[in-house]
Coordinates of C-alpha atoms and ligand atoms in Angstrom, one line a residue:
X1 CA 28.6 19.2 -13.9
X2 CA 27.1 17.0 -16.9
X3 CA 24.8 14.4 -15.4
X4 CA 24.8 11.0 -16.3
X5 CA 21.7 9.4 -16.1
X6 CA 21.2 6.9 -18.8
X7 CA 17.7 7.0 -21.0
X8 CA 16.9 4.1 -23.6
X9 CA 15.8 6.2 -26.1
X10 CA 13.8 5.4 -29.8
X11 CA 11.0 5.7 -28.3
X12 CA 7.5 5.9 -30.1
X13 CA 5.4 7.8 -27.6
X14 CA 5.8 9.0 -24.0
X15 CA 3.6 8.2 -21.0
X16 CA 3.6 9.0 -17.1
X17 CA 7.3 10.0 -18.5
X18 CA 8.6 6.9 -19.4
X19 CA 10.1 5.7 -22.9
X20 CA 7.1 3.1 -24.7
X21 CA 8.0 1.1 -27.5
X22 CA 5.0 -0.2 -29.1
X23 CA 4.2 -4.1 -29.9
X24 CA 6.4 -5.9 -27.5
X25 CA 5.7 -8.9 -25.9
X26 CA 7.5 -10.6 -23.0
X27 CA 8.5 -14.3 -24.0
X28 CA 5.7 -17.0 -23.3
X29 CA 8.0 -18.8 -21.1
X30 CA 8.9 -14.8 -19.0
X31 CA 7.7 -16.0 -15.2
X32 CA 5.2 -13.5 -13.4
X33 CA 4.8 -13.9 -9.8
X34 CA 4.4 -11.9 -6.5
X35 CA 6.8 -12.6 -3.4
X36 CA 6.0 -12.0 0.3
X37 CA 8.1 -13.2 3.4
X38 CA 6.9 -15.1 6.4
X39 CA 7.1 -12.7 9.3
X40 CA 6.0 -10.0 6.9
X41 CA 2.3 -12.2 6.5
X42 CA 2.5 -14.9 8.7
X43 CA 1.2 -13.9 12.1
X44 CA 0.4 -17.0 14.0
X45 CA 4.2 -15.9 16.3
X46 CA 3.4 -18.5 18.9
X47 CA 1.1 -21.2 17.0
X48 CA 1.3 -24.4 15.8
X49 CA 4.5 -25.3 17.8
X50 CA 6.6 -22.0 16.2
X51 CA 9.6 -20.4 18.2
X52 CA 10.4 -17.3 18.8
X53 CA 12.3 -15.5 16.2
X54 CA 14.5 -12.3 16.3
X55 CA 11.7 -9.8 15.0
X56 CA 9.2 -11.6 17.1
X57 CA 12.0 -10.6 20.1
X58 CA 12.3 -7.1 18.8
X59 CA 8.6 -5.8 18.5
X60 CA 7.9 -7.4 22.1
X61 CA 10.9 -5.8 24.2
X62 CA 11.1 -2.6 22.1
X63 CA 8.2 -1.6 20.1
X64 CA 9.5 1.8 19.7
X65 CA 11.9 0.8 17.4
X66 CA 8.8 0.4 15.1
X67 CA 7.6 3.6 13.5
X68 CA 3.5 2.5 14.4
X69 CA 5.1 0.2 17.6
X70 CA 2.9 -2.2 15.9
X71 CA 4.8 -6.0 15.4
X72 CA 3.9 -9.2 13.3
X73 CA 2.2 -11.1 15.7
X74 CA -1.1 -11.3 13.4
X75 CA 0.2 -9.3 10.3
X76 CA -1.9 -10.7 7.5
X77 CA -2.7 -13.7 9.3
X78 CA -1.8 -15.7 6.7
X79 CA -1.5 -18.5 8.7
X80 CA -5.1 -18.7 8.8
X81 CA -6.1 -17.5 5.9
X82 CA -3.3 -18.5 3.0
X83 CA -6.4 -20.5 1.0
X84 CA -7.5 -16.7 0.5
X85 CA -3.7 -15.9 -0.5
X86 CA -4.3 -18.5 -3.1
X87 CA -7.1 -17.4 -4.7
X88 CA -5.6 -14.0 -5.0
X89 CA -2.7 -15.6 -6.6
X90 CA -5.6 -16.8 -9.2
X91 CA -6.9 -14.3 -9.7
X92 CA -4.1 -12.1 -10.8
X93 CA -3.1 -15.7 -13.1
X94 CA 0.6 -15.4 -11.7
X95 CA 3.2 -18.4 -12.6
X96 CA 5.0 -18.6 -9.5
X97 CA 4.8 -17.5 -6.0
X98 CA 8.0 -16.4 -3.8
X99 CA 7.4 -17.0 -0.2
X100 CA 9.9 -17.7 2.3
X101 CA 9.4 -20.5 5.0
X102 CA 10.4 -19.1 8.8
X103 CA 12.7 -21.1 10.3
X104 CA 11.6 -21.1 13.9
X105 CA 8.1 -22.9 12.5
X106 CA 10.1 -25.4 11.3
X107 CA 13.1 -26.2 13.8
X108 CA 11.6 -24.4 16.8
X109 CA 14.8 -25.2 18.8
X110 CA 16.7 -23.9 15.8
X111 CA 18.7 -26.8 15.4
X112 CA 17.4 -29.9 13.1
X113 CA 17.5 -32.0 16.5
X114 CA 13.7 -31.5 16.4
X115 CA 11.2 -31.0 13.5
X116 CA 7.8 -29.3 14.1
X117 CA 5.7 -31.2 11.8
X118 CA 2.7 -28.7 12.2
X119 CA 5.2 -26.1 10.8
X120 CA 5.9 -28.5 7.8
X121 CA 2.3 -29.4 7.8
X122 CA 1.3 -25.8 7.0
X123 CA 3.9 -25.1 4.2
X124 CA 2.8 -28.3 2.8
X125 CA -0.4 -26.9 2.6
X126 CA 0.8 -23.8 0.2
X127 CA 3.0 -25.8 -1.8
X128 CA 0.1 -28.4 -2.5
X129 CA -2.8 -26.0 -3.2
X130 CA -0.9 -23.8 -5.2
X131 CA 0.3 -26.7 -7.4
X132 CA -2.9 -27.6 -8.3
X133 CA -3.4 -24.2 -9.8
X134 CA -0.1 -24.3 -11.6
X135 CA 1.3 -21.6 -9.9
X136 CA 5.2 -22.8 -8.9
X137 CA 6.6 -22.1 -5.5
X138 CA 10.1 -20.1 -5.3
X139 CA 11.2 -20.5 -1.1
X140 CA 13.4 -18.4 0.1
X141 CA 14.6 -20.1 3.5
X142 CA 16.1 -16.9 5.3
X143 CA 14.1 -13.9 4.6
X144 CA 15.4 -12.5 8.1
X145 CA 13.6 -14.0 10.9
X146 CA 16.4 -16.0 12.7
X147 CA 15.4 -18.4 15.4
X148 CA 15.9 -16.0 19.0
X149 CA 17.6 -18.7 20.6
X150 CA 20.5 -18.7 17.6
X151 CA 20.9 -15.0 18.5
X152 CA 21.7 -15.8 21.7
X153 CA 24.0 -17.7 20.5
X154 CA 25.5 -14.9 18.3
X155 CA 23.5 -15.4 15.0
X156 CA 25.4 -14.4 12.2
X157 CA 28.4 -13.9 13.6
X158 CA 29.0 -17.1 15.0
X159 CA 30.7 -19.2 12.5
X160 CA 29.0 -22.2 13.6
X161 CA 26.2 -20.9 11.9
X162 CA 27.2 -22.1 8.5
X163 CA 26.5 -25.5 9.9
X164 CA 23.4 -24.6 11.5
X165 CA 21.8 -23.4 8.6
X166 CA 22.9 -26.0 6.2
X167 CA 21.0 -28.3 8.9
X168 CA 18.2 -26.3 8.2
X169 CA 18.4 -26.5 4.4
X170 CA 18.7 -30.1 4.4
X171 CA 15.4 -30.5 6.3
X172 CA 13.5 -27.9 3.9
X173 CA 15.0 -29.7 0.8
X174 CA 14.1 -33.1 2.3
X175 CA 10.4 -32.1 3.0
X176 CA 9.4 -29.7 0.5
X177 CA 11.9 -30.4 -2.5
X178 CA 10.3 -32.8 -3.9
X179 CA 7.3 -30.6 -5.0
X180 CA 9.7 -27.4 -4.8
X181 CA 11.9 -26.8 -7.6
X182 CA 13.7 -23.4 -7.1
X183 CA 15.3 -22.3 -3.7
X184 CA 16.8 -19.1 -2.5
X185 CA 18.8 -19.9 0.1
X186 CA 19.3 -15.6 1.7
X187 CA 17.2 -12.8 0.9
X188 CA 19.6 -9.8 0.5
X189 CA 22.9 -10.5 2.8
X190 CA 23.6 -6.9 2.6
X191 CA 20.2 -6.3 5.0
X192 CA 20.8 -9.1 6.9
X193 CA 24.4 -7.9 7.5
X194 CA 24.6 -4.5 7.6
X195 CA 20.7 -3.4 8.9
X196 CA 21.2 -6.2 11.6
X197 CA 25.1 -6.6 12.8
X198 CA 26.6 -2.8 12.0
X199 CA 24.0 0.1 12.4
X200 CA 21.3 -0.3 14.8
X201 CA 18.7 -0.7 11.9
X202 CA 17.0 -4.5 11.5
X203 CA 16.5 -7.1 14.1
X204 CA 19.3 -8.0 15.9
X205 CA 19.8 -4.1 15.7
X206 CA 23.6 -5.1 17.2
X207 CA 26.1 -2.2 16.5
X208 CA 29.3 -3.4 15.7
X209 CA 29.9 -0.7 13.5
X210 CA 32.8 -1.3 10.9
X211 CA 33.2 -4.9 11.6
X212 CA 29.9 -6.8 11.9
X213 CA 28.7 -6.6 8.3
X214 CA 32.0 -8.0 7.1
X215 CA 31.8 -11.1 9.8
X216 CA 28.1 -11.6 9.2
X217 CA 29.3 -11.4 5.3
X218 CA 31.9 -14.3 5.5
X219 CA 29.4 -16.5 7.6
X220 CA 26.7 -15.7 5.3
X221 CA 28.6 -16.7 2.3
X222 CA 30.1 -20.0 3.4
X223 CA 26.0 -20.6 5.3
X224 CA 25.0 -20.6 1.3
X225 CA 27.5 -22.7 0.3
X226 CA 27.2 -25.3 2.2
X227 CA 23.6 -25.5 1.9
X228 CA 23.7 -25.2 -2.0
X229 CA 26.4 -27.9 -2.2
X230 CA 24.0 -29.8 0.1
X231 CA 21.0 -29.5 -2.5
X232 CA 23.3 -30.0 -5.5
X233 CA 24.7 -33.4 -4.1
X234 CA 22.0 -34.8 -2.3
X235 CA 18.9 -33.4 -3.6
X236 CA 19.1 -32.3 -7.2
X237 CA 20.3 -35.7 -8.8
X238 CA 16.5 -36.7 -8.0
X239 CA 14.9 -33.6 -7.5
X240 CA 15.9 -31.4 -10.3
X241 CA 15.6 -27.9 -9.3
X242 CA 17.5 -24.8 -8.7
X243 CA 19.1 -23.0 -5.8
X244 CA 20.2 -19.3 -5.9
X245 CA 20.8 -15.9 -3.9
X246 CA 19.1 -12.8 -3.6
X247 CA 20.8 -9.5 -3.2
X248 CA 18.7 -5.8 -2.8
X249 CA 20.7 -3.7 -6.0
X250 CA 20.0 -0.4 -6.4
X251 CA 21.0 1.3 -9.9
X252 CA 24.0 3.2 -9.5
X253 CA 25.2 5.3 -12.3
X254 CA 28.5 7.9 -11.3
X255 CA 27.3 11.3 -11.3
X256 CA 29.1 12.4 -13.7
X257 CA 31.2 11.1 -16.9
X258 CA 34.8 11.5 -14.7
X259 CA 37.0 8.8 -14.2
X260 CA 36.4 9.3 -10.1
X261 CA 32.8 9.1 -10.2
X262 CA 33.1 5.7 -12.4
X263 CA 35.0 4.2 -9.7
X264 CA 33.2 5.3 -6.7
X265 CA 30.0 3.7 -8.7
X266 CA 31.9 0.8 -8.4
X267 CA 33.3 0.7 -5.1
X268 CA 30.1 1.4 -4.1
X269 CA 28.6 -1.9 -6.1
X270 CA 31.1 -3.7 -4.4
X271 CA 30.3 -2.6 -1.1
X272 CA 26.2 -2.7 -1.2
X273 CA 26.1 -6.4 -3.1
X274 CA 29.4 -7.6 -4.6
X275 CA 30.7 -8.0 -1.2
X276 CA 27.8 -10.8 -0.9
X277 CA 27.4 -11.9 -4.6
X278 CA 31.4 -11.9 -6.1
X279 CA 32.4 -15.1 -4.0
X280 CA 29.6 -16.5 -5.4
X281 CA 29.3 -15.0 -9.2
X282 CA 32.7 -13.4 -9.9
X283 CA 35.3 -15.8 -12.0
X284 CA 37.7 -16.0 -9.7
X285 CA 35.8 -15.8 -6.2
X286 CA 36.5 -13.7 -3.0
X287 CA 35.6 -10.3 -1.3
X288 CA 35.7 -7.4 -4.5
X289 CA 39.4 -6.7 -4.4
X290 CA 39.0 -2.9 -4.7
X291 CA 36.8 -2.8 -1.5
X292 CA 38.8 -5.3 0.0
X293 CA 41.9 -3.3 -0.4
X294 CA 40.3 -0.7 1.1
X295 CA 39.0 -2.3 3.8
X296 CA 42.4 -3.5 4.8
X297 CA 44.0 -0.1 4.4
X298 CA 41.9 1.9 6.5
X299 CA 42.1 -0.9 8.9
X300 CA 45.6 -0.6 9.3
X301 CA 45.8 3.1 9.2
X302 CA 43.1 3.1 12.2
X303 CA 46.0 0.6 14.1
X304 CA 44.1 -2.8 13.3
X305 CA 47.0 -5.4 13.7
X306 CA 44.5 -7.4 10.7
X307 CA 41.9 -6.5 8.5
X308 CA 38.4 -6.2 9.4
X309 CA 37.6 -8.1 6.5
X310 CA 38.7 -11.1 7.2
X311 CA 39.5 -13.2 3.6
X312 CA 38.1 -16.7 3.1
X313 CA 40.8 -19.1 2.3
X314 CA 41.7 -20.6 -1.0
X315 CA 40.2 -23.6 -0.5
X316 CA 36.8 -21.2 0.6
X317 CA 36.9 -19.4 -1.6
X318 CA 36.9 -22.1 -4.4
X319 CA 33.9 -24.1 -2.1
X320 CA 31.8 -20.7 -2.6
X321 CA 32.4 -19.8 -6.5
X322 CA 29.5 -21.0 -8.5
X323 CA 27.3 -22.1 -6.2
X324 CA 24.0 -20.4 -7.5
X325 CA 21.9 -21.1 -10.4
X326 CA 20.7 -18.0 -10.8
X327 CA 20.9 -14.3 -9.8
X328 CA 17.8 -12.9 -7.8
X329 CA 17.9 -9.2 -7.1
X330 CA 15.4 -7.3 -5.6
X331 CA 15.3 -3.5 -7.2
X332 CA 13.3 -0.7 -6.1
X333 CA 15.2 2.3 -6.5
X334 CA 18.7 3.9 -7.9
X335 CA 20.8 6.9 -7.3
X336 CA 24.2 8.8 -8.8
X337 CA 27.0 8.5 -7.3
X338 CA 30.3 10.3 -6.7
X339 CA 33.0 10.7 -4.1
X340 CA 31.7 14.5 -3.9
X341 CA 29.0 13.4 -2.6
X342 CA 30.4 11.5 0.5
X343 CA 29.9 12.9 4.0
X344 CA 31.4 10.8 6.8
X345 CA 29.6 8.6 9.0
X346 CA 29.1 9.6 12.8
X347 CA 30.6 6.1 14.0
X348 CA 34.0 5.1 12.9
X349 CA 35.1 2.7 11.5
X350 CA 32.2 2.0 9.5
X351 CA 31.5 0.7 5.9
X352 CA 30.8 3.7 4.4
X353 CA 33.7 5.5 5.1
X354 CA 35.6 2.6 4.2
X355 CA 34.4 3.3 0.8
X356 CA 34.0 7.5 1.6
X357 CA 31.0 7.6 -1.3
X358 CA 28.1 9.4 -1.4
X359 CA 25.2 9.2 -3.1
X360 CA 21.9 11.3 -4.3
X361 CA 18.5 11.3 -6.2
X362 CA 17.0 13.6 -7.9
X363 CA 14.1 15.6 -7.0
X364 CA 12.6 15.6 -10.0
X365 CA 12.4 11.6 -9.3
X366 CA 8.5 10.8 -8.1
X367 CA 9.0 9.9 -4.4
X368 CA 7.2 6.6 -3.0
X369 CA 5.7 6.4 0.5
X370 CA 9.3 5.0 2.1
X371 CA 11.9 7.4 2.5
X372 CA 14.3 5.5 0.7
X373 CA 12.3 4.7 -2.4
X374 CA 12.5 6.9 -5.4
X375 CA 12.0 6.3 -9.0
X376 CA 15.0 6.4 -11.1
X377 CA 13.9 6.6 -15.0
X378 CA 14.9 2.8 -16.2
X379 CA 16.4 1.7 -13.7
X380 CA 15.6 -1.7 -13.5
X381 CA 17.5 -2.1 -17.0
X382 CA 20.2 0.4 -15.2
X383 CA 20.7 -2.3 -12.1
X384 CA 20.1 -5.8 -14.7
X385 CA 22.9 -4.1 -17.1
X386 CA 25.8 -3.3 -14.3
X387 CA 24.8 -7.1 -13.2
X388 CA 25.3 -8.9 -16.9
X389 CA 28.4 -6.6 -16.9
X390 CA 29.6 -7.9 -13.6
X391 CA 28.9 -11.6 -13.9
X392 CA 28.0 -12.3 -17.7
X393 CA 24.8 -13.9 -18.7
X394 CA 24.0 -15.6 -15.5
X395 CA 19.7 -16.4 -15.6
X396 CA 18.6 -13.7 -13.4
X397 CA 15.2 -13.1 -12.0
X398 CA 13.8 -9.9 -10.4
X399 CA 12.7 -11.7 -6.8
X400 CA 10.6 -8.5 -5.9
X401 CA 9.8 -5.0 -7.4
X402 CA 7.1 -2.5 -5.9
X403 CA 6.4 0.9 -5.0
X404 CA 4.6 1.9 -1.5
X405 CA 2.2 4.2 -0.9
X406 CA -0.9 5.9 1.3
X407 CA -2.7 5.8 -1.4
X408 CA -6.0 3.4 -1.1
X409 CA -7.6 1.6 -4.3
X410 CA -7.1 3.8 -6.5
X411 CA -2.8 3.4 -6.5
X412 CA -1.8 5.3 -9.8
X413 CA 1.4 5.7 -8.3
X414 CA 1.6 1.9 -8.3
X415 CA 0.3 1.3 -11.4
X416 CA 3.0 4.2 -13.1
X417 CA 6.0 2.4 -11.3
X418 CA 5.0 -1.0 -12.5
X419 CA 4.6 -0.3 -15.7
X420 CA 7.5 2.1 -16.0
X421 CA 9.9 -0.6 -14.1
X422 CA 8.3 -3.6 -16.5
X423 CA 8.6 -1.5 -19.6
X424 CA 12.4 -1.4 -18.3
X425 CA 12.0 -5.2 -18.1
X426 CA 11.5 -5.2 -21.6
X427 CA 14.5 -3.3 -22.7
X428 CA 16.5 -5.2 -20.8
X429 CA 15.1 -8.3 -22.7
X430 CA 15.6 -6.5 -26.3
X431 CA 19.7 -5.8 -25.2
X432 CA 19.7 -10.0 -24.7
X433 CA 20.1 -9.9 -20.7
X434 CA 19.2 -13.1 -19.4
X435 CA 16.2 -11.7 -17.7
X436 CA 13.6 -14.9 -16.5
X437 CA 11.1 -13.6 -14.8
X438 CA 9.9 -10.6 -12.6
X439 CA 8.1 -10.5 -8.8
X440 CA 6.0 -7.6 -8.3
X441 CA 6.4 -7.0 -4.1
X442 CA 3.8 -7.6 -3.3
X443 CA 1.1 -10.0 -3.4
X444 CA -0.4 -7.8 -0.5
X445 CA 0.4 -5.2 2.7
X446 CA 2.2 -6.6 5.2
X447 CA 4.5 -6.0 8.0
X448 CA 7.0 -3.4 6.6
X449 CA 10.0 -4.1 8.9
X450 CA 11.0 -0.7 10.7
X451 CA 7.8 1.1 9.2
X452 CA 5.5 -1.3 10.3
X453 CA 1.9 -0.9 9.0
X454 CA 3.0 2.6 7.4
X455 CA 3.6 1.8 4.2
X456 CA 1.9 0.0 1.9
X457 CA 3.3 -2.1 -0.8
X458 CA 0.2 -4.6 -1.3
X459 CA -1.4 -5.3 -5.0
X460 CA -3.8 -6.2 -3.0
X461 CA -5.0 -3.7 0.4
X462 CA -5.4 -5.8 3.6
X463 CA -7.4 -3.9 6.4
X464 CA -5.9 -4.4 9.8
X465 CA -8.4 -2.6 11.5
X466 CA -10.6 -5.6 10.4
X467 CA -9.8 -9.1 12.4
X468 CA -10.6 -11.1 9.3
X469 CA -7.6 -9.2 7.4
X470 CA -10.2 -8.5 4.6
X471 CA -8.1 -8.3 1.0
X472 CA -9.6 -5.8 -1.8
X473 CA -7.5 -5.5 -5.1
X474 CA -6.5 -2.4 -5.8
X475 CA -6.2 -0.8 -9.3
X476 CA -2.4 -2.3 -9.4
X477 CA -4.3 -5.6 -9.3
X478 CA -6.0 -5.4 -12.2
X479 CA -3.3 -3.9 -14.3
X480 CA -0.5 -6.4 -13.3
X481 CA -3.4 -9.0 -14.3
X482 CA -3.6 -7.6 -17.6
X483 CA 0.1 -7.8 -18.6
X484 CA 0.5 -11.6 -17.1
X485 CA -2.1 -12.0 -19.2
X486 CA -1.5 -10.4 -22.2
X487 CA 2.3 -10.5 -21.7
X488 CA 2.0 -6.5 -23.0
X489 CA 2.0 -3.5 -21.5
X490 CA -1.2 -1.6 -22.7
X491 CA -0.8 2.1 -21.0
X492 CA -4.4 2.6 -22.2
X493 CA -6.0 -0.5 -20.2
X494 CA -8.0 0.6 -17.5
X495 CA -10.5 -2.2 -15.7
X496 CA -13.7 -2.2 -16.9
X497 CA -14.7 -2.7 -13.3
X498 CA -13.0 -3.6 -9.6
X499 CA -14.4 -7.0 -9.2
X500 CA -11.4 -9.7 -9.8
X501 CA -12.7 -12.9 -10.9
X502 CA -10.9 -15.6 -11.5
X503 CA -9.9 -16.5 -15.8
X504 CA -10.6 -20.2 -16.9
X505 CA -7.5 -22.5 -16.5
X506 CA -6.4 -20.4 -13.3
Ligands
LIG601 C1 9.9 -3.5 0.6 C2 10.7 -4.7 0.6 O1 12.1 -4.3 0.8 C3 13.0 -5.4 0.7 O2 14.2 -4.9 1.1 C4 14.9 -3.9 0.5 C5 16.2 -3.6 0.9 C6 16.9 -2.7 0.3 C7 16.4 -1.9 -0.7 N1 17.2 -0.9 -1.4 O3 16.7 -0.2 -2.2 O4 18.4 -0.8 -1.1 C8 15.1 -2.2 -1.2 C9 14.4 -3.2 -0.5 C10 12.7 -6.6 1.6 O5 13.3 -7.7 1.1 C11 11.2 -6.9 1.6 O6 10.9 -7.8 2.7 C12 10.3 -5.7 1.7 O7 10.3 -5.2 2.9

C-alpha cells in the first residue's frame, strides 16, 4: 500500500522534522492575531444582565458530561479582567484579535425585542481599548453558546431561527460595526451541527442521529445568509467591512494514490465542511452533489419516502452563493483517508455511513494533549490547497491554529507545532494561495468544551486554582512574539528571558 502523504520538499535544513526554507518573510500586510470565544473566557454566566445559554444549561444539569465536571461559570473571568487580556494582546504585538460576542449578553431574551445595554457596554469596552492599541477586532457572533430559551424552542432546527439570528446580527452590526470591520457570522457549522444535533457530543447534546446535522445544516446556511445580506445592504455602504464563515478543516489526503481513495477524500470534504461552505463558496451553490446523492440514496434504500437532506430551493440556493468575503478555517490536525478504512457507526442512519469512510493518523505523528489532535507534516498547506482547489482564490484567513498540552511554561510542543504549522503558512504563500492572515488558538487557557480545564491551549497559562486567573506567558509567547515581530521564523530564537514587556508603538 504506497502512502500518500504530501511533503513540500527543497528544503535547506531540517528541524523538529519539518522542511525550513531559509530567508522568508511573511508580507507586511500578513495579519497576526490570537482568537478566543466568549463562553470559553468569559465567566461572568449570570452578570451584567446575561441569560442563560445552552453550555451554561449543560454544565449545571449534567456536569458529567464534562471530563473535569468543571463548567464556564468563571473560566478566565475575562469579564473582569479583559484590560489584562489587552495587555497580553500588547505584549505579544498582535494585529487583530478574534473574539466572539455571546448572544445571551446581548439579547438576554434571545430575541432583539430587548437589548442588554450592559452586555453591549462591555463589548464596547474591548472594541475601544483595543483600538487604541491598533489591534483590529474580528467577532465572530455564534461561537456556540445559543440563548437556552431558543433551545427550547428547538434551536437549530427550528427554521425560524434564520430570522432570529439575522435579528441578532443586525443589532451587533448596528452597535459595534461602526468600529468593527470584519464579522464572522458561524464558527464551524459542522460542530454546531453535528457535535450538537446528531451524536450526543456538544451542547444541545440532541441525538437525532442521521438527520439533525443536515436540518441544523440548511438552517445554518440560510441563518448566514440572511445576516450577511443584512450587513451587505444596510451596513457595509457606510461601514465598510467584511463578513465571512468559519468552517473546522482537517487535511485529508486519500490513503493511497487509487482512484477510491481520491474520492472517499472527497466525499469525506464534502461531508465534514462542503456541506456548510459549497452553498456558500461553490459556483453554482447547494449541498455537494456527490454527498447529496448519497444521502438521498441511502435514504431511500432505508424506506425514507424523502431525503434526509432536504435541498434548498433555487431561489435559496442563489440567496446563499457568494455571501462571504472571505474563507475562515480553523486547522489543527489531518488524517488519510480511504473507504478501507470505514467501520460502521453503532447508530443508523448516521452521517458517516452515509459516506461509509474511514480515516487514520499515523503514529509516527507527535500526538497533542486532545485525543483528536495530531500533527500531520504540512498540513496547514495540505487543508489551504484542497480549499483554493475547491473554491479558487477566495482571501482566506486561518481563524485559529494551536496545539494543547500538560505541559507548563516551558511548551516545546507548542512552540514545534507553531512553527512547523506557520512554516506551512509560508509555503502556502510561495504556491500564491490567497492566505491573509493566521490566529494562533489561543490567546490563553480557557474552557475546552467537553475536556473542560484538561487541556490546555493557552500562549499564555491562566491558573484556575488562583481567583485572580493569574496569566504567565509561556515559552509559545515569546516565540509567536518574535515572528509577529520579525515576520520570520528564526528556529534558533530562544528568549533571552520570561518576562514579556510590552515593544514601543504597541
Ligand atoms: C481547540 C478549539 O477547537 C475548535 O474546534 C475544533 C473543531 C474541530 C476540529 N477538528 O480538527 O476537526 C478542531 C477544532 C473550537 O472552535 C475552539 O473553540 C477550540 O475549542
Amino acid at each position: 500500500m504506497k502512502i500518500s502523504v504530501l511533503l513540500l520538499c527543497s528544503a535547506v535544513t531540517l528541524t523538529w522534522g519539518v522542511a525550513v526554507k531559509q530567508n522568508r518573510k511573511f508580507p507586511d500586510d500578513f495579519i497576526f492575531g490570537t482568537s478566543t470565544a466568549s463562553y470559553q473566557i468569559e465567566g461572568g454566566w449570570n452578570e451584567g444582565g446575561k441569560s442563560e445559554n445552552i453550555w451554561d444549561y449543560l454544565t449545571h444539569t449534567n456536569a458529567a458530561a464534562i471530563e473535569d465536571q468543571s463548567n464556564g461559570d468563571i473560566a478566565c473571568d475575562s469579564y473582569h479582567k479583559y484590560e489584562r487580556d489587552i495587555e497580553m494582546m500588547r505584549e505579544l504585538g498582535i494585529d487583530s484579535y478574534r473574539f466572539s460576542m455571546a448572544w445571551s449578553r446581548i439579547l438576554p431574551n434571545g430575541f432583539a425585542d430587548y437589548v442588554n445595554e450592559e452586555g453591549v457596554a462591555y463589548y464596547n469596552k474591548i472594541i475601544d481599548e483595543i483600538l487604541k492599541y491598533n489591534i483590529e477586532p474580528m467577532v465572530t457572533l455564534y461561537h456556540w453558546d445559543l440563548p437556552q430559551k431558543l433551545q427550547e424552542m428547538g434551536g437549530w432546527l427550528n427554521p425560524l431561527i434564520a430570522d432570529w439570528f439575522a435579528d441578532y446580527a443586525r443589532v451587533v452590526f448596528d452597535r459595534f460595526g461602526d468600529r468593527v470591520k470584519s464579522f464572522i457570522t458561524f464558527n464551524e457549522g459542522r460542530q454546531i451541527c453535528f457535535e450538537g444535533y446528531d451524536s450526543v457530543s456538544k451542547a444541545p447534546r440532541l441525538n437525532i442521529s442521521g438527520i439533525g446535522e443536515y436540518i441544523c445544516a440548511k438552517n445554518l446556511a440560510l441563518a448566514h445568509a440572511k445576516a450577511y445580506h443584512i450587513y451587505n445592504d444596510d451596513f457595509r455602504p457606510t461601514q465598510g467591512g467584511v463578513c465571512g464563515y468559519t468552517i473546522a478543516a482537517g487535511s485529508s489526503l486519500p490513503l493511497t494514490d487509487s482512484e477510491e481513495d481520491a474520492f472517499a477524500a472527497e466525499l469525506h470534504d464534502q461531508l465534514v465542511w462542503g456541506l456548510y461552505t459549497d452553498p456558500i463558496f461553490s459556483k453554482d451553490g447547494g449541498f455537494p452533489k456527490e454527498l447529496f446523492e448519497r444521502v438521498a440514496k441511502k435514504s431511500e434504500a432505508q424506506g425514507y419516502p424523502r431525503s434526509r437532506l432536504v435541498d434548498f430551493t433555487d431561489e435559496e440556493k442563489a440567496y446563499i452563493r457568494g455571501t462571504s468575503d472571505f474563507f475562515g478555517v480553523n486547522h489543527y490536525s489531518g488524517a488519510l483517508t480511504s473507504a478501507s478504512l470505514f467501520s460502521p457507526p453503532s447508530v443508523i442512519p448516521s452521517p458517516y455511513d452515509d459516506i461509509e469512510v474511514g480515516q487514520t493518523a499515523l503514529e509516527e505523528w507527535p500526538q497533542s494533549a486532545s485525543f483528536w489532535l495530531k500533527q500531520m507534516p504540512n498540513s496547514v498547506y495540505i487543508v489551504l490547497k484542497n480549499i483554493q482547489k475547491r473554491y479558487g482564490d477566495v482571501p482566506i484567513y486561518i481563524t485559529e491554529n494551536g496545539w494543547s498540552t500538560h505541559e507548563g511554561i516551558e511548551d516545546e510542543g507548542r512552540v514545534a507545532y507553531y512553527r512547523a504549522a506557520l512554516e506551512s503558512a509560508l509555503d502556502a504563500l510561495d504556491d500564491g494561495i490567497n492566505l491573509k492572515g493566521y490566529y494562533a488558538w489561543s490567546l490563553m487557557d480557557n474552557f475546552e468544551w467537553m475536556a473542560g480545564y484538561t487541556e490546555r491551549f493557552g500562549l499564555y497559562e491562566v491558573n484556575f486554582d488562583d481567583p485572580e486567573r493569574t496569566r504567565t506567558p509561556r515559552k509559545s509567547a515569546f516565540i509567536y512574539k518574535q515572528i509577529i515581530k520579525t515576520r520570520t521564523i528564526d528556529h534558533e530564537y530562544e528568549p533571552e528571558s520570561y518576562v514579556m514587556t510590552i515593544d514601543e508603538g504597541h
